[in-house]
GROMACS .gro file of C-alpha atoms in nm:
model
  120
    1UNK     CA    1   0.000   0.000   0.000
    2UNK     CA    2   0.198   0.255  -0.144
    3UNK     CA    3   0.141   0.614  -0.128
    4UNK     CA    4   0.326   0.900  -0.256
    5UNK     CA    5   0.214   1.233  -0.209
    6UNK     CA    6   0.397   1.520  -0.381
    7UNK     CA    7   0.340   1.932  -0.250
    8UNK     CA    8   0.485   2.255  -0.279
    9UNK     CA    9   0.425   2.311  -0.691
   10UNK     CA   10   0.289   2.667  -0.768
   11UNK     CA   11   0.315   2.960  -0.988
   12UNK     CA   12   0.686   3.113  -0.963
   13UNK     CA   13   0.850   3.433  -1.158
   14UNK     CA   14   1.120   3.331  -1.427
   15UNK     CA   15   1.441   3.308  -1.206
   16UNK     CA   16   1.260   3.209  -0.869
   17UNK     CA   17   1.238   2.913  -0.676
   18UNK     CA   18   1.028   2.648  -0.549
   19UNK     CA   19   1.091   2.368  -0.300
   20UNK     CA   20   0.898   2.022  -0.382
   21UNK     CA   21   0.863   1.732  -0.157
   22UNK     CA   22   0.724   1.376  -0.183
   23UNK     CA   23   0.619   1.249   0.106
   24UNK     CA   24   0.639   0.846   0.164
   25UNK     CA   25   0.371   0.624   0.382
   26UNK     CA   26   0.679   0.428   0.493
   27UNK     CA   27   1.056   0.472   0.527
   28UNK     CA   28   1.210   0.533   0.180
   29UNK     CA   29   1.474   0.328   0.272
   30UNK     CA   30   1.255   0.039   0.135
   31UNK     CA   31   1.287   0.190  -0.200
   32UNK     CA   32   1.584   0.109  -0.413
   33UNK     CA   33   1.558   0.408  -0.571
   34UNK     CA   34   1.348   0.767  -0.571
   35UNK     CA   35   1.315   1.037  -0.815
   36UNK     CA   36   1.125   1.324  -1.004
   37UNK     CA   37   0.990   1.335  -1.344
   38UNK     CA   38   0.811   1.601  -1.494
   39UNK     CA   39   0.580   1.604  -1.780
   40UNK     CA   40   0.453   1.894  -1.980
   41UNK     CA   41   0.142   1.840  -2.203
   42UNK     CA   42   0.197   1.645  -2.511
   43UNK     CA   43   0.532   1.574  -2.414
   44UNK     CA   44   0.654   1.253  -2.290
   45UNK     CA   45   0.716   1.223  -1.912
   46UNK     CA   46   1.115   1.278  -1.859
   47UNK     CA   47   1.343   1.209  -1.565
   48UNK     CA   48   1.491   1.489  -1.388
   49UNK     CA   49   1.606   1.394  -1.076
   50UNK     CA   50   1.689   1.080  -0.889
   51UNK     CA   51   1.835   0.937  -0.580
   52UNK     CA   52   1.930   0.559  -0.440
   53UNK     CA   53   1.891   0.371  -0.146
   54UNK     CA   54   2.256   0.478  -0.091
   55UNK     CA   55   2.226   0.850  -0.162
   56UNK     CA   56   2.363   0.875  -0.464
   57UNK     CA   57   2.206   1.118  -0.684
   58UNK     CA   58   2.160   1.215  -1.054
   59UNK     CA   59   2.031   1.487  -1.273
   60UNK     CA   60   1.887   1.562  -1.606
   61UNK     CA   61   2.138   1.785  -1.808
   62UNK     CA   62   1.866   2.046  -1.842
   63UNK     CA   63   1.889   2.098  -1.441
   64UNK     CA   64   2.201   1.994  -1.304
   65UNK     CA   65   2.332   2.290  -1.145
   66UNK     CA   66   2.038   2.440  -1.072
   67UNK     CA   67   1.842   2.154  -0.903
   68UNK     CA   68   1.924   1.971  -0.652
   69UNK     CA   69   1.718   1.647  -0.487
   70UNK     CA   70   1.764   1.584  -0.153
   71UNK     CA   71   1.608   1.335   0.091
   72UNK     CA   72   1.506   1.333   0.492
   73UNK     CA   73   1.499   0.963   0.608
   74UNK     CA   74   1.322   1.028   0.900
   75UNK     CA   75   1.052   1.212   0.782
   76UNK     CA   76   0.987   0.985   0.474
   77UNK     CA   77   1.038   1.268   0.230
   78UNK     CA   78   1.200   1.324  -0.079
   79UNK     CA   79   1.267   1.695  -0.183
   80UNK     CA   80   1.370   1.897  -0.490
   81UNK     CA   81   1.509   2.242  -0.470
   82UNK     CA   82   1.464   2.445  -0.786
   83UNK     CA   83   1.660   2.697  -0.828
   84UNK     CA   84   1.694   2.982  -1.146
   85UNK     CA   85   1.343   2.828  -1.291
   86UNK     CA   86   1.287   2.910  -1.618
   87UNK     CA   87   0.919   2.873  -1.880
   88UNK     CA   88   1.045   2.547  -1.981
   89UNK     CA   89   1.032   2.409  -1.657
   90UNK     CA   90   0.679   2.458  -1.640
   91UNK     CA   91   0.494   2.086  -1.612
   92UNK     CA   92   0.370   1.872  -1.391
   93UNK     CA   93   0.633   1.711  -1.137
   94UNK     CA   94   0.614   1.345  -1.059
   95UNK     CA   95   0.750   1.157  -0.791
   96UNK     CA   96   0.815   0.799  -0.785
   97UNK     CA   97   0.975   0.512  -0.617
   98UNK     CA   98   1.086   0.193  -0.719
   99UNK     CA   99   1.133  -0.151  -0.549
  100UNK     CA  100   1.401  -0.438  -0.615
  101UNK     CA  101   1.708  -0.408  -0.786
  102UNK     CA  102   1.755  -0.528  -1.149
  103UNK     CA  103   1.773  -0.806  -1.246
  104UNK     CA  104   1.560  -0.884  -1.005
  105UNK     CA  105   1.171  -0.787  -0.982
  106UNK     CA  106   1.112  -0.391  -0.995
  107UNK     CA  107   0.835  -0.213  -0.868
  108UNK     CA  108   0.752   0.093  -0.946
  109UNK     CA  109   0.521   0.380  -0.748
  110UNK     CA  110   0.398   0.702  -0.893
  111UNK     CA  111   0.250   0.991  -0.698
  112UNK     CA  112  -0.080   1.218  -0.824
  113UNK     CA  113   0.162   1.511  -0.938
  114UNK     CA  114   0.188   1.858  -0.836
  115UNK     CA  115   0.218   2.149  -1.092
  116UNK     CA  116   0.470   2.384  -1.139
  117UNK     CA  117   0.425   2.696  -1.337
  118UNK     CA  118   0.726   2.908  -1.408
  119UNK     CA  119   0.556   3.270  -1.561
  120UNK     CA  120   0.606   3.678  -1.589
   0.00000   0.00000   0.00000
């Protein structure tokens, strides 16, 4: 019974910021990996952000260096710090989680979304 619930989206002025967070119903420690996708309509969903069980993180070229995911074990959250936003980060921001480890039998978890609207 997996739940992830993703907050914080919003309007924001071209060079603002915005903080998401994905909050877990258990410890995300039981997930072998988290991370956020966005998707703008018509477009495909695309990965921008991830992090594993073991912390390590990685970024979509189109926001590394101004994003930056970030996690709080005890709180079962997930977080993503956007930084310098610009109109083409405007979509909706996904967070998911994913069970197992390849080769093995994957899982994966998808929250509702939250939007994120990056506008003069």
């Amino acid at each position: 019974q997996v739940q992830l619930v993703e907050s914080g989206g919003g309007l924001v002025q071209p060079g603002g910021s915005l903080r998401l967070s994905c909050a877990a119903s258990g410890s995300i420690l039981s997930f072998n990996v988290m991370g956020w996708y966005h998707q703008a309509p018509g477009k495909q969903r695309e990965l921008v952000a991830g992090i594993n069980r073991g912390g390590v993180t990685n970024y979509a070229d189109s926001v590394k260096g101004r994003f930056t995911i970030s996690r709080d074990i005890a709180k079962n959250t997930v977080y993503l710090e956007m930084h310098s936003l610009k109109p083409e980060d405007t979509a909706v921001y996904y967070c998911k989680a994913m069970t197992g480890i390849p080769p093995g039998r994957v899982n994966e978890y998808w929250g509702q979304g939250t939007q994120v609207t990056v506008s003069s």
